[in-house]
Amino acid sequence: MKYTVLKPHQRIAAVYLIAATLWILFSDTLLYTLIGGNSVTTRLSVAKGLMFVTFTAGVLYLHLRWAFTTREQLEGDLRLQMQHAQRTQTDLQHSEARFRRAVEEAPLPTAIFAEDGELLTVSRSWLDVTGYSRDQLQTVSDWVDLAYGEDRERIMVGVDRLFELDQRLDEGEFTIRVANGTQRIWTFSTTPLGRLPDGRRIVISTAADVTERRHTEQQLRIKDRAIESSITAIALADMQGELTYVNPAFLRLWKLDATADMLGRPVTEFWVSSADAEAVVQTLTERDDYVGELRARLADGTQADIQLTASLVRDADGHPVCMMGSFIDVTLENQARAHALENERLKAGFQKEQERNELVQRIISMLSHDLRTPLTVIESSKDLLLNYANEMTLESRRNKLEGIGRQVHFALELLQDTVNMARGTLDKIPFRPAPVNIVSLCQVSADEVPTAYENAPPVTFVNQTPVDTVVVDEVLVSRILLNLLSNAIKYSPDGNEIRLELVCCHDNWLVLRVVDYGMGIDAEDLKNIFEPFFRAKGVNQIHGTGLGLSIVKDCVERHQGRIHVESEVGQGSTFTVELPLQTVGQRVPELA
Ligand code: ADP
C-alpha cells in the first residue's frame, strides 16, 4: 500500500474538510445528546458555530505552530549548513591558492596539467631553468614541441599514459632542449591528483635537473675508463699500505690472472725486497711523492725492474686519503743499457787485444832483426871453421866454437824472451772465469777484427745458442777469437766469406767455430800448426809470426778445452774450439 505524504497546505485543507464535514454531519446529534431535547435553538446554533470555529481555529493553530516551528528549525539548520559550506569553500579556495603558490615557487621544476593538455600551473624554477616564458607554455603540447622537437610523438604517447596512473611514477631521464638551444637532462616523476570539479583528470610532474650530475658522472666514467685502459700500470692503496684498486695493466705487468682479487693485499708483497717497498711507503708519508726503481717479483716467478712513480692523494681538506702509484717495466731498457755498456767494454777489451797482437808482430820483427846478428856470427864462424879449421890453432878453434855456443845461447834466450813477451806472460796471468755475454763477445769480435785489415772479407756471426751468458775467461776467449778470425782473414786472399759460429750445449760443451774458404793447410803442416813460430809452406808473402795458434791453444787449454782443425788446400779451414759449458749459477771448476 502506498502512502502519499501531503504538503502542509494540503494537510490543513484536508483536516479542515474532514472536521467541517464531521461537524456538519454529527454536531446536532452530539449537541442534542449532551444538552438534551430535539429542538434546534438559536443559542445552540451559535454555540455550535462558536465551537466549530474554536475547534477549527485550535486545530489550525496547533498545526500552524508545528509547521512554523519545524520550518524555523529547518531554516536554522540550513543556515548553519550554508555557513559551514561557505567556510569550507573559502578554506578550499585558500588551500588551492596556497597549493598553487607552493607549486609555482617549488625549488624543483614542477607542473600540473590536465588531460585535455592544459598546463594549469608551471613552477617558476621550470621557467627559469628552461628559459621559456609562461606564455610559451600554455599546453603540454607547447612544452613538448619546444623541449623535444622531433621526438614529440613518442613523448606525447608517454604523456597520455600519465592520466591512467593511480600512484607516483618515476619516468626516468629525458634530454630536453632549453630556450638558449642547449640540452639538459631532466628526470621526471609524476603523481595523479584526481579530477577537477569539471571532471578533468590532472597530474603533477616534478623534474630534477641532473645535467651537472650526469656530466660529472660521465667525466668520472671517462677518467675511470682512461685509468682502466691505460697501458701504464696503476694502483691505489689505503694509508695502511693495502691495495684498493689496480688497473688491468697492473695485472698484466705482474703477470697476474685478469680476475685476480687484489683488494686488501699489502703493497709490499709485490717486490723482491719488502723493506724497499716499506721505505717507499714511508717516504710517501713524509714527502708526498716518490720516483725510483724497484725490483718486482712477478707472479710467474720472474723478476722485473720497475720504475715507480708514487704520490700521496689528499682530500679537499688536505688530509691524506690514499696512495697512488704508476709502474713502468724498464727491464728491457736496463738490459739494453747494460748490453750497450757491456758491448762498449768488450770492444775496448778487444781493441786492447788487437794492439797487443800488433805489439807481438813488432816484437817478432825485432826478434828476426836481433837474431840476424848472432846467426850471422854463427854462420861466419861456421864458414871459418869449415874452410880454415886445419890452419887454426886448437885454441882459436875452441874460441870460435865457444863463440858459436854463446851466440846460440844468446839466440835461444832472445827467442825465449820474445816468446814470453809475445804471450804476454800468459802463464803468470791468473785464469779468471766470470759470467760473460758470449753472444756479444762474438758479435764484437766479428765486427772488430776485419777493421784491422784492408779489403777484409765479411765476417758473419751465426748464433745457434739459447743462452747468452756463460762463465769463461773473457780475455782468453777474446784472444782465441782474435787470432782465429785474423788468420781466417789473412789466409782467405780471394775474399770469401768467413763464418763465426757459436754452438751451445753440445754434450755440455760451448763450441766456437771459425770457418773460412781460403787457401787451406797442407796435411803435412797440420801436425805442427799449433807449434810456436811454425808457419806453413807458401805463406811467406803473408805477414805473420807463427805464434797466433800456439797462443790460441794455450788459451783453450787454460779453460780445459779442446781445439782441432780440419783443412784442405784450396778449400778452406775450420778451426773448432770446445770449452766446458758453464752457465751462470753453475760452480766454476778449479782449473789449472
Ligand atoms: P801466423 O799466422 O802469424 O803465421 P799462426 O800461429 O797463427 O801464425 O799460424 C800458423 C800457421 O798456420 C800460419 O802461418 C799458416 O800457415 C797456418 N794457418 C793458420 N790459420 C790458417 C788458416 N785459416 N788458413 C790457412 N792457413 C792457416
mmCIF file with all atom_site columns, C-alpha atoms in Angstrom, residues 206-396:
data_model
loop_
_atom_site.group_PDB
_atom_site.id
_atom_site.type_symbol
_atom_site.label_atom_id
_atom_site.label_alt_id
_atom_site.label_comp_id
_atom_site.label_asym_id
_atom_site.label_entity_id
_atom_site.label_seq_id
_atom_site.pdbx_PDB_ins_code
_atom_site.Cartn_x
_atom_site.Cartn_y
_atom_site.Cartn_z
_atom_site.occupancy
_atom_site.B_iso_or_equiv
_atom_site.pdbx_formal_charge
_atom_site.auth_seq_id
_atom_site.auth_comp_id
_atom_site.auth_asym_id
_atom_site.auth_atom_id
_atom_site.pdbx_PDB_model_num
ATOM 1   C CA . THR A 1 206 ? 58.240  17.159  -10.802 1.00 0.00 ? 206 THR A CA 1
ATOM 2   C CA . ALA A 1 207 ? 61.579  17.255  -12.591 1.00 0.00 ? 207 ALA A CA 1
ATOM 3   C CA . ALA A 1 208 ? 65.124  17.181  -11.267 1.00 0.00 ? 208 ALA A CA 1
ATOM 4   C CA . ASP A 1 209 ? 67.823  18.735  -13.424 1.00 0.00 ? 209 ASP A CA 1
ATOM 5   C CA . VAL A 1 210 ? 70.609  16.151  -13.350 1.00 0.00 ? 210 VAL A CA 1
ATOM 6   C CA . THR A 1 211 ? 72.673  17.648  -16.200 1.00 0.00 ? 211 THR A CA 1
ATOM 7   C CA . GLU A 1 212 ? 75.611  18.621  -13.994 1.00 0.00 ? 212 GLU A CA 1
ATOM 8   C CA . ARG A 1 213 ? 75.467  15.364  -12.069 1.00 0.00 ? 213 ARG A CA 1
ATOM 9   C CA . ARG A 1 214 ? 75.397  13.333  -15.272 1.00 0.00 ? 214 ARG A CA 1
ATOM 10  C CA . HIS A 1 215 ? 78.205  15.441  -16.688 1.00 0.00 ? 215 HIS A CA 1
ATOM 11  C CA . THR A 1 216 ? 80.275  14.837  -13.553 1.00 0.00 ? 216 THR A CA 1
ATOM 12  C CA . GLU A 1 217 ? 79.404  11.143  -13.634 1.00 0.00 ? 217 GLU A CA 1
ATOM 13  C CA . GLN A 1 218 ? 80.390  10.989  -17.281 1.00 0.00 ? 218 GLN A CA 1
ATOM 14  C CA . GLN A 1 219 ? 83.678  12.732  -16.553 1.00 0.00 ? 219 GLN A CA 1
ATOM 15  C CA . LEU A 1 220 ? 84.303  10.265  -13.749 1.00 0.00 ? 220 LEU A CA 1
ATOM 16  C CA . ARG A 1 221 ? 83.432  7.388   -16.056 1.00 0.00 ? 221 ARG A CA 1
ATOM 17  C CA . ILE A 1 222 ? 85.846  8.723   -18.670 1.00 0.00 ? 222 ILE A CA 1
ATOM 18  C CA . LYS A 1 223 ? 88.544  9.048   -16.007 1.00 0.00 ? 223 LYS A CA 1
ATOM 19  C CA . ASP A 1 224 ? 87.763  5.507   -14.878 1.00 0.00 ? 224 ASP A CA 1
ATOM 20  C CA . ARG A 1 225 ? 87.986  4.251   -18.455 1.00 0.00 ? 225 ARG A CA 1
ATOM 21  C CA . ALA A 1 226 ? 91.226  6.141   -19.016 1.00 0.00 ? 226 ALA A CA 1
ATOM 22  C CA . ILE A 1 227 ? 92.774  4.526   -15.959 1.00 0.00 ? 227 ILE A CA 1
ATOM 23  C CA . GLU A 1 228 ? 91.313  1.130   -16.861 1.00 0.00 ? 228 GLU A CA 1
ATOM 24  C CA . SER A 1 229 ? 92.619  1.232   -20.422 1.00 0.00 ? 229 SER A CA 1
ATOM 25  C CA . SER A 1 230 ? 95.920  2.906   -19.590 1.00 0.00 ? 230 SER A CA 1
ATOM 26  C CA . ILE A 1 231 ? 98.976  0.989   -20.756 1.00 0.00 ? 231 ILE A CA 1
ATOM 27  C CA . THR A 1 232 ? 100.704 2.207   -17.627 1.00 0.00 ? 232 THR A CA 1
ATOM 28  C CA . ALA A 1 233 ? 100.118 0.024   -14.596 1.00 0.00 ? 233 ALA A CA 1
ATOM 29  C CA . ILE A 1 234 ? 98.317  1.995   -11.901 1.00 0.00 ? 234 ILE A CA 1
ATOM 30  C CA . ALA A 1 235 ? 97.397  1.030   -8.350  1.00 0.00 ? 235 ALA A CA 1
ATOM 31  C CA . LEU A 1 236 ? 95.794  2.701   -5.348  1.00 0.00 ? 236 LEU A CA 1
ATOM 32  C CA . ALA A 1 237 ? 96.451  1.725   -1.773  1.00 0.00 ? 237 ALA A CA 1
ATOM 33  C CA . ASP A 1 238 ? 94.989  2.909   1.500   1.00 0.00 ? 238 ASP A CA 1
ATOM 34  C CA . MET A 1 239 ? 97.109  4.571   4.153   1.00 0.00 ? 239 MET A CA 1
ATOM 35  C CA . GLN A 1 240 ? 97.772  1.169   5.733   1.00 0.00 ? 240 GLN A CA 1
ATOM 36  C CA . GLY A 1 241 ? 99.513  0.120   2.508   1.00 0.00 ? 241 GLY A CA 1
ATOM 37  C CA . GLU A 1 242 ? 96.809  -2.277  1.327   1.00 0.00 ? 242 GLU A CA 1
ATOM 38  C CA . LEU A 1 243 ? 95.655  -2.264  -2.268  1.00 0.00 ? 243 LEU A CA 1
ATOM 39  C CA . THR A 1 244 ? 92.269  -0.739  -3.004  1.00 0.00 ? 244 THR A CA 1
ATOM 40  C CA . TYR A 1 245 ? 92.482  -0.728  -6.797  1.00 0.00 ? 245 TYR A CA 1
ATOM 41  C CA . VAL A 1 246 ? 94.692  -1.989  -9.614  1.00 0.00 ? 246 VAL A CA 1
ATOM 42  C CA . ASN A 1 247 ? 94.104  -1.464  -13.314 1.00 0.00 ? 247 ASN A CA 1
ATOM 43  C CA . PRO A 1 248 ? 94.376  -4.256  -15.943 1.00 0.00 ? 248 PRO A CA 1
ATOM 44  C CA . ALA A 1 249 ? 97.849  -3.034  -16.985 1.00 0.00 ? 249 ALA A CA 1
ATOM 45  C CA . PHE A 1 250 ? 98.998  -3.670  -13.413 1.00 0.00 ? 250 PHE A CA 1
ATOM 46  C CA . LEU A 1 251 ? 97.750  -7.264  -13.631 1.00 0.00 ? 251 LEU A CA 1
ATOM 47  C CA . ARG A 1 252 ? 99.455  -7.686  -16.997 1.00 0.00 ? 252 ARG A CA 1
ATOM 48  C CA . LEU A 1 253 ? 102.728 -6.240  -15.746 1.00 0.00 ? 253 LEU A CA 1
ATOM 49  C CA . TRP A 1 254 ? 102.788 -8.546  -12.736 1.00 0.00 ? 254 TRP A CA 1
ATOM 50  C CA . LYS A 1 255 ? 101.655 -11.459 -14.959 1.00 0.00 ? 255 LYS A CA 1
ATOM 51  C CA . LEU A 1 256 ? 98.609  -11.924 -12.723 1.00 0.00 ? 256 LEU A CA 1
ATOM 52  C CA . ASP A 1 257 ? 95.335  -13.514 -13.715 1.00 0.00 ? 257 ASP A CA 1
ATOM 53  C CA . ALA A 1 258 ? 92.933  -10.875 -15.079 1.00 0.00 ? 258 ALA A CA 1
ATOM 54  C CA . THR A 1 259 ? 90.365  -11.919 -12.483 1.00 0.00 ? 259 THR A CA 1
ATOM 55  C CA . ALA A 1 260 ? 92.775  -12.000 -9.546  1.00 0.00 ? 260 ALA A CA 1
ATOM 56  C CA . ASP A 1 261 ? 91.422  -10.332 -6.437  1.00 0.00 ? 261 ASP A CA 1
ATOM 57  C CA . MET A 1 262 ? 93.957  -7.744  -5.402  1.00 0.00 ? 262 MET A CA 1
ATOM 58  C CA . LEU A 1 263 ? 91.935  -5.822  -2.862  1.00 0.00 ? 263 LEU A CA 1
ATOM 59  C CA . GLY A 1 264 ? 93.427  -5.761  0.601   1.00 0.00 ? 264 GLY A CA 1
ATOM 60  C CA . ARG A 1 265 ? 96.752  -7.253  -0.447  1.00 0.00 ? 265 ARG A CA 1
ATOM 61  C CA . PRO A 1 266 ? 99.747  -5.471  1.065   1.00 0.00 ? 266 PRO A CA 1
ATOM 62  C CA . VAL A 1 267 ? 101.771 -3.441  -1.428  1.00 0.00 ? 267 VAL A CA 1
ATOM 63  C CA . THR A 1 268 ? 104.991 -4.904  -0.059  1.00 0.00 ? 268 THR A CA 1
ATOM 64  C CA . GLU A 1 269 ? 104.268 -8.403  -1.378  1.00 0.00 ? 269 GLU A CA 1
ATOM 65  C CA . PHE A 1 270 ? 104.861 -7.396  -4.992  1.00 0.00 ? 270 PHE A CA 1
ATOM 66  C CA . TRP A 1 271 ? 108.532 -6.569  -4.578  1.00 0.00 ? 271 TRP A CA 1
ATOM 67  C CA . VAL A 1 272 ? 111.668 -8.623  -4.174  1.00 0.00 ? 272 VAL A CA 1
ATOM 68  C CA . SER A 1 273 ? 112.634 -6.518  -1.182  1.00 0.00 ? 273 SER A CA 1
ATOM 69  C CA . SER A 1 274 ? 109.662 -5.742  1.025   1.00 0.00 ? 274 SER A CA 1
ATOM 70  C CA . ALA A 1 275 ? 111.970 -3.491  3.068   1.00 0.00 ? 275 ALA A CA 1
ATOM 71  C CA . ASP A 1 276 ? 112.498 -1.297  -0.016  1.00 0.00 ? 276 ASP A CA 1
ATOM 72  C CA . ALA A 1 277 ? 108.725 -1.189  -0.579  1.00 0.00 ? 277 ALA A CA 1
ATOM 73  C CA . GLU A 1 278 ? 108.130 -0.195  3.037   1.00 0.00 ? 278 GLU A CA 1
ATOM 74  C CA . ALA A 1 279 ? 110.718 2.537   2.647   1.00 0.00 ? 279 ALA A CA 1
ATOM 75  C CA . VAL A 1 280 ? 108.792 3.884   -0.339  1.00 0.00 ? 280 VAL A CA 1
ATOM 76  C CA . VAL A 1 281 ? 105.555 3.969   1.703   1.00 0.00 ? 281 VAL A CA 1
ATOM 77  C CA . GLN A 1 282 ? 107.421 5.726   4.497   1.00 0.00 ? 282 GLN A CA 1
ATOM 78  C CA . THR A 1 283 ? 108.921 8.261   2.068   1.00 0.00 ? 283 THR A CA 1
ATOM 79  C CA . LEU A 1 284 ? 105.473 8.955   0.641   1.00 0.00 ? 284 LEU A CA 1
ATOM 80  C CA . THR A 1 285 ? 104.028 9.856   4.017   1.00 0.00 ? 285 THR A CA 1
ATOM 81  C CA . GLU A 1 286 ? 106.918 12.245  4.604   1.00 0.00 ? 286 GLU A CA 1
ATOM 82  C CA . ARG A 1 287 ? 107.433 13.752  1.181   1.00 0.00 ? 287 ARG A CA 1
ATOM 83  C CA . ASP A 1 288 ? 104.133 13.287  -0.725  1.00 0.00 ? 288 ASP A CA 1
ATOM 84  C CA . ASP A 1 289 ? 105.822 11.742  -3.736  1.00 0.00 ? 289 ASP A CA 1
ATOM 85  C CA . TYR A 1 290 ? 108.433 9.223   -4.747  1.00 0.00 ? 290 TYR A CA 1
ATOM 86  C CA . VAL A 1 291 ? 110.178 8.386   -8.003  1.00 0.00 ? 291 VAL A CA 1
ATOM 87  C CA . GLY A 1 292 ? 112.552 5.478   -8.196  1.00 0.00 ? 292 GLY A CA 1
ATOM 88  C CA . GLU A 1 293 ? 113.286 1.989   -9.356  1.00 0.00 ? 293 GLU A CA 1
ATOM 89  C CA . LEU A 1 294 ? 112.421 -1.219  -7.556  1.00 0.00 ? 294 LEU A CA 1
ATOM 90  C CA . ARG A 1 295 ? 112.766 -4.858  -8.438  1.00 0.00 ? 295 ARG A CA 1
ATOM 91  C CA . ALA A 1 296 ? 109.396 -6.546  -8.732  1.00 0.00 ? 296 ALA A CA 1
ATOM 92  C CA . ARG A 1 297 ? 108.580 -10.163 -8.047  1.00 0.00 ? 297 ARG A CA 1
ATOM 93  C CA . LEU A 1 298 ? 106.180 -11.297 -10.789 1.00 0.00 ? 298 LEU A CA 1
ATOM 94  C CA . ALA A 1 299 ? 103.504 -13.951 -10.484 1.00 0.00 ? 299 ALA A CA 1
ATOM 95  C CA . ASP A 1 300 ? 105.346 -16.367 -12.783 1.00 0.00 ? 300 ASP A CA 1
ATOM 96  C CA . GLY A 1 301 ? 108.398 -16.304 -10.524 1.00 0.00 ? 301 GLY A CA 1
ATOM 97  C CA . THR A 1 302 ? 110.460 -13.963 -12.705 1.00 0.00 ? 302 THR A CA 1
ATOM 98  C CA . GLN A 1 303 ? 111.605 -10.513 -11.711 1.00 0.00 ? 303 GLN A CA 1
ATOM 99  C CA . ALA A 1 304 ? 111.423 -7.152  -13.419 1.00 0.00 ? 304 ALA A CA 1
ATOM 100 C CA . ASP A 1 305 ? 112.926 -3.696  -12.977 1.00 0.00 ? 305 ASP A CA 1
ATOM 101 C CA . ILE A 1 306 ? 110.042 -1.314  -12.312 1.00 0.00 ? 306 ILE A CA 1
ATOM 102 C CA . GLN A 1 307 ? 110.169 2.432   -12.430 1.00 0.00 ? 307 GLN A CA 1
ATOM 103 C CA . LEU A 1 308 ? 107.760 3.540   -9.721  1.00 0.00 ? 308 LEU A CA 1
ATOM 104 C CA . THR A 1 309 ? 106.181 6.982   -9.560  1.00 0.00 ? 309 THR A CA 1
ATOM 105 C CA . ALA A 1 310 ? 104.045 7.294   -6.451  1.00 0.00 ? 310 ALA A CA 1
ATOM 106 C CA . SER A 1 311 ? 102.211 10.118  -4.787  1.00 0.00 ? 311 SER A CA 1
ATOM 107 C CA . LEU A 1 312 ? 100.034 10.749  -1.795  1.00 0.00 ? 312 LEU A CA 1
ATOM 108 C CA . VAL A 1 313 ? 96.403  11.634  -2.614  1.00 0.00 ? 313 VAL A CA 1
ATOM 109 C CA . ARG A 1 314 ? 94.809  14.190  -0.287  1.00 0.00 ? 314 ARG A CA 1
ATOM 110 C CA . ASP A 1 315 ? 91.155  15.170  0.109   1.00 0.00 ? 315 ASP A CA 1
ATOM 111 C CA . ALA A 1 316 ? 89.822  18.719  -0.206  1.00 0.00 ? 316 ALA A CA 1
ATOM 112 C CA . ASP A 1 317 ? 90.835  19.424  3.378   1.00 0.00 ? 317 ASP A CA 1
ATOM 113 C CA . GLY A 1 318 ? 94.370  18.274  2.760   1.00 0.00 ? 318 GLY A CA 1
ATOM 114 C CA . HIS A 1 319 ? 94.087  15.013  4.677   1.00 0.00 ? 319 HIS A CA 1
ATOM 115 C CA . PRO A 1 320 ? 95.875  12.079  3.048   1.00 0.00 ? 320 PRO A CA 1
ATOM 116 C CA . VAL A 1 321 ? 93.308  9.558   1.828   1.00 0.00 ? 321 VAL A CA 1
ATOM 117 C CA . CYS A 1 322 ? 95.301  7.100   -0.231  1.00 0.00 ? 322 CYS A CA 1
ATOM 118 C CA . MET A 1 323 ? 98.488  6.441   -2.168  1.00 0.00 ? 323 MET A CA 1
ATOM 119 C CA . MET A 1 324 ? 98.663  6.173   -5.914  1.00 0.00 ? 324 MET A CA 1
ATOM 120 C CA . GLY A 1 325 ? 101.426 4.550   -7.891  1.00 0.00 ? 325 GLY A CA 1
ATOM 121 C CA . SER A 1 326 ? 102.187 4.101   -11.578 1.00 0.00 ? 326 SER A CA 1
ATOM 122 C CA . PHE A 1 327 ? 104.589 1.431   -12.707 1.00 0.00 ? 327 PHE A CA 1
ATOM 123 C CA . ILE A 1 328 ? 106.641 1.073   -15.864 1.00 0.00 ? 328 ILE A CA 1
ATOM 124 C CA . ASP A 1 329 ? 108.638 -2.023  -16.687 1.00 0.00 ? 329 ASP A CA 1
ATOM 125 C CA . VAL A 1 330 ? 112.144 -0.789  -17.504 1.00 0.00 ? 330 VAL A CA 1
ATOM 126 C CA . THR A 1 331 ? 113.746 -4.219  -17.543 1.00 0.00 ? 331 THR A CA 1
ATOM 127 C CA . LEU A 1 332 ? 114.315 -4.163  -21.291 1.00 0.00 ? 332 LEU A CA 1
ATOM 128 C CA . GLU A 1 333 ? 115.696 -0.624  -21.221 1.00 0.00 ? 333 GLU A CA 1
ATOM 129 C CA . ASN A 1 334 ? 118.005 -1.572  -18.354 1.00 0.00 ? 334 ASN A CA 1
ATOM 130 C CA . GLN A 1 335 ? 119.064 -4.688  -20.217 1.00 0.00 ? 335 GLN A CA 1
ATOM 131 C CA . ALA A 1 336 ? 119.644 -2.695  -23.395 1.00 0.00 ? 336 ALA A CA 1
ATOM 132 C CA . ARG A 1 337 ? 121.661 -0.137  -21.453 1.00 0.00 ? 337 ARG A CA 1
ATOM 133 C CA . ALA A 1 338 ? 123.636 -2.876  -19.729 1.00 0.00 ? 338 ALA A CA 1
ATOM 134 C CA . HIS A 1 339 ? 124.048 -4.587  -23.080 1.00 0.00 ? 339 HIS A CA 1
ATOM 135 C CA . ALA A 1 340 ? 125.355 -1.394  -24.690 1.00 0.00 ? 340 ALA A CA 1
ATOM 136 C CA . LEU A 1 341 ? 127.754 -0.860  -21.791 1.00 0.00 ? 341 LEU A CA 1
ATOM 137 C CA . GLU A 1 342 ? 128.867 -4.462  -21.982 1.00 0.00 ? 342 GLU A CA 1
ATOM 138 C CA . ASN A 1 343 ? 129.426 -4.095  -25.720 1.00 0.00 ? 343 ASN A CA 1
ATOM 139 C CA . GLU A 1 344 ? 131.482 -0.972  -25.150 1.00 0.00 ? 344 GLU A CA 1
ATOM 140 C CA . ARG A 1 345 ? 133.532 -2.761  -22.537 1.00 0.00 ? 345 ARG A CA 1
ATOM 141 C CA . LEU A 1 346 ? 134.050 -5.793  -24.747 1.00 0.00 ? 346 LEU A CA 1
ATOM 142 C CA . LYS A 1 347 ? 135.002 -3.593  -27.644 1.00 0.00 ? 347 LYS A CA 1
ATOM 143 C CA . ALA A 1 348 ? 137.561 -1.762  -25.537 1.00 0.00 ? 348 ALA A CA 1
ATOM 144 C CA . GLY A 1 349 ? 138.960 -5.074  -24.308 1.00 0.00 ? 349 GLY A CA 1
ATOM 145 C CA . PHE A 1 350 ? 139.102 -6.413  -27.803 1.00 0.00 ? 350 PHE A CA 1
ATOM 146 C CA . GLN A 1 351 ? 140.858 -3.361  -29.123 1.00 0.00 ? 351 GLN A CA 1
ATOM 147 C CA . LYS A 1 352 ? 143.426 -3.838  -26.375 1.00 0.00 ? 352 LYS A CA 1
ATOM 148 C CA . GLU A 1 353 ? 143.934 -7.382  -27.592 1.00 0.00 ? 353 GLU A CA 1
ATOM 149 C CA . GLN A 1 354 ? 144.397 -6.149  -31.134 1.00 0.00 ? 354 GLN A CA 1
ATOM 150 C CA . GLU A 1 355 ? 147.002 -3.633  -30.004 1.00 0.00 ? 355 GLU A CA 1
ATOM 151 C CA . ARG A 1 356 ? 148.699 -6.402  -28.093 1.00 0.00 ? 356 ARG A CA 1
ATOM 152 C CA . ASN A 1 357 ? 148.700 -8.547  -31.187 1.00 0.00 ? 357 ASN A CA 1
ATOM 153 C CA . GLU A 1 358 ? 150.318 -5.777  -33.186 1.00 0.00 ? 358 GLU A CA 1
ATOM 154 C CA . LEU A 1 359 ? 152.873 -5.475  -30.439 1.00 0.00 ? 359 LEU A CA 1
ATOM 155 C CA . VAL A 1 360 ? 153.601 -9.166  -30.793 1.00 0.00 ? 360 VAL A CA 1
ATOM 156 C CA . GLN A 1 361 ? 154.103 -8.661  -34.521 1.00 0.00 ? 361 GLN A CA 1
ATOM 157 C CA . ARG A 1 362 ? 156.537 -5.868  -33.804 1.00 0.00 ? 362 ARG A CA 1
ATOM 158 C CA . ILE A 1 363 ? 158.368 -7.946  -31.199 1.00 0.00 ? 363 ILE A CA 1
ATOM 159 C CA . ILE A 1 364 ? 158.740 -10.784 -33.665 1.00 0.00 ? 364 ILE A CA 1
ATOM 160 C CA . SER A 1 365 ? 160.031 -8.366  -36.294 1.00 0.00 ? 365 SER A CA 1
ATOM 161 C CA . MET A 1 366 ? 162.518 -7.067  -33.782 1.00 0.00 ? 366 MET A CA 1
ATOM 162 C CA . LEU A 1 367 ? 163.419 -10.656 -32.941 1.00 0.00 ? 367 LEU A CA 1
ATOM 163 C CA . SER A 1 368 ? 164.101 -11.522 -36.549 1.00 0.00 ? 368 SER A CA 1
ATOM 164 C CA . HIS A 1 369 ? 166.247 -8.424  -36.744 1.00 0.00 ? 369 HIS A CA 1
ATOM 165 C CA . ASP A 1 370 ? 168.089 -9.171  -33.469 1.00 0.00 ? 370 ASP A CA 1
ATOM 166 C CA . LEU A 1 371 ? 168.575 -12.813 -34.392 1.00 0.00 ? 371 LEU A CA 1
ATOM 167 C CA . ARG A 1 372 ? 170.323 -11.768 -37.562 1.00 0.00 ? 372 ARG A CA 1
ATOM 168 C CA . THR A 1 373 ? 173.487 -10.715 -35.644 1.00 0.00 ? 373 THR A CA 1
ATOM 169 C CA . PRO A 1 374 ? 174.091 -13.929 -33.681 1.00 0.00 ? 374 PRO A CA 1
ATOM 170 C CA . LEU A 1 375 ? 173.051 -16.009 -36.681 1.00 0.00 ? 375 LEU A CA 1
ATOM 171 C CA . THR A 1 376 ? 175.455 -14.069 -38.904 1.00 0.00 ? 376 THR A CA 1
ATOM 172 C CA . VAL A 1 377 ? 178.218 -14.566 -36.314 1.00 0.00 ? 377 VAL A CA 1
ATOM 173 C CA . ILE A 1 378 ? 177.383 -18.273 -36.134 1.00 0.00 ? 378 ILE A CA 1
ATOM 174 C CA . GLU A 1 379 ? 177.284 -18.508 -39.943 1.00 0.00 ? 379 GLU A CA 1
ATOM 175 C CA . SER A 1 380 ? 180.656 -16.800 -40.402 1.00 0.00 ? 380 SER A CA 1
ATOM 176 C CA . SER A 1 381 ? 182.264 -18.815 -37.530 1.00 0.00 ? 381 SER A CA 1
ATOM 177 C CA . LYS A 1 382 ? 180.875 -21.971 -39.129 1.00 0.00 ? 382 LYS A CA 1
ATOM 178 C CA . ASP A 1 383 ? 182.345 -20.971 -42.557 1.00 0.00 ? 383 ASP A CA 1
ATOM 179 C CA . LEU A 1 384 ? 185.700 -20.148 -40.959 1.00 0.00 ? 384 LEU A CA 1
ATOM 180 C CA . LEU A 1 385 ? 185.824 -23.469 -39.159 1.00 0.00 ? 385 LEU A CA 1
ATOM 181 C CA . LEU A 1 386 ? 184.754 -25.381 -42.266 1.00 0.00 ? 386 LEU A CA 1
ATOM 182 C CA . ASN A 1 387 ? 187.290 -23.734 -44.564 1.00 0.00 ? 387 ASN A CA 1
ATOM 183 C CA . TYR A 1 388 ? 190.230 -22.970 -42.269 1.00 0.00 ? 388 TYR A CA 1
ATOM 184 C CA . ALA A 1 389 ? 189.941 -25.420 -39.433 1.00 0.00 ? 389 ALA A CA 1
ATOM 185 C CA . ASN A 1 390 ? 193.298 -27.071 -40.315 1.00 0.00 ? 390 ASN A CA 1
ATOM 186 C CA . GLU A 1 391 ? 195.117 -23.804 -40.302 1.00 0.00 ? 391 GLU A CA 1
ATOM 187 C CA . MET A 1 392 ? 193.706 -22.714 -36.995 1.00 0.00 ? 392 MET A CA 1
ATOM 188 C CA . THR A 1 393 ? 195.137 -23.475 -33.623 1.00 0.00 ? 393 THR A CA 1
ATOM 189 C CA . LEU A 1 394 ? 193.186 -25.616 -31.290 1.00 0.00 ? 394 LEU A CA 1
ATOM 190 C CA . GLU A 1 395 ? 192.801 -22.585 -29.083 1.00 0.00 ? 395 GLU A CA 1
ATOM 191 C CA . SER A 1 396 ? 191.323 -20.421 -31.818 1.00 0.00 ? 396 SER A CA 1
#
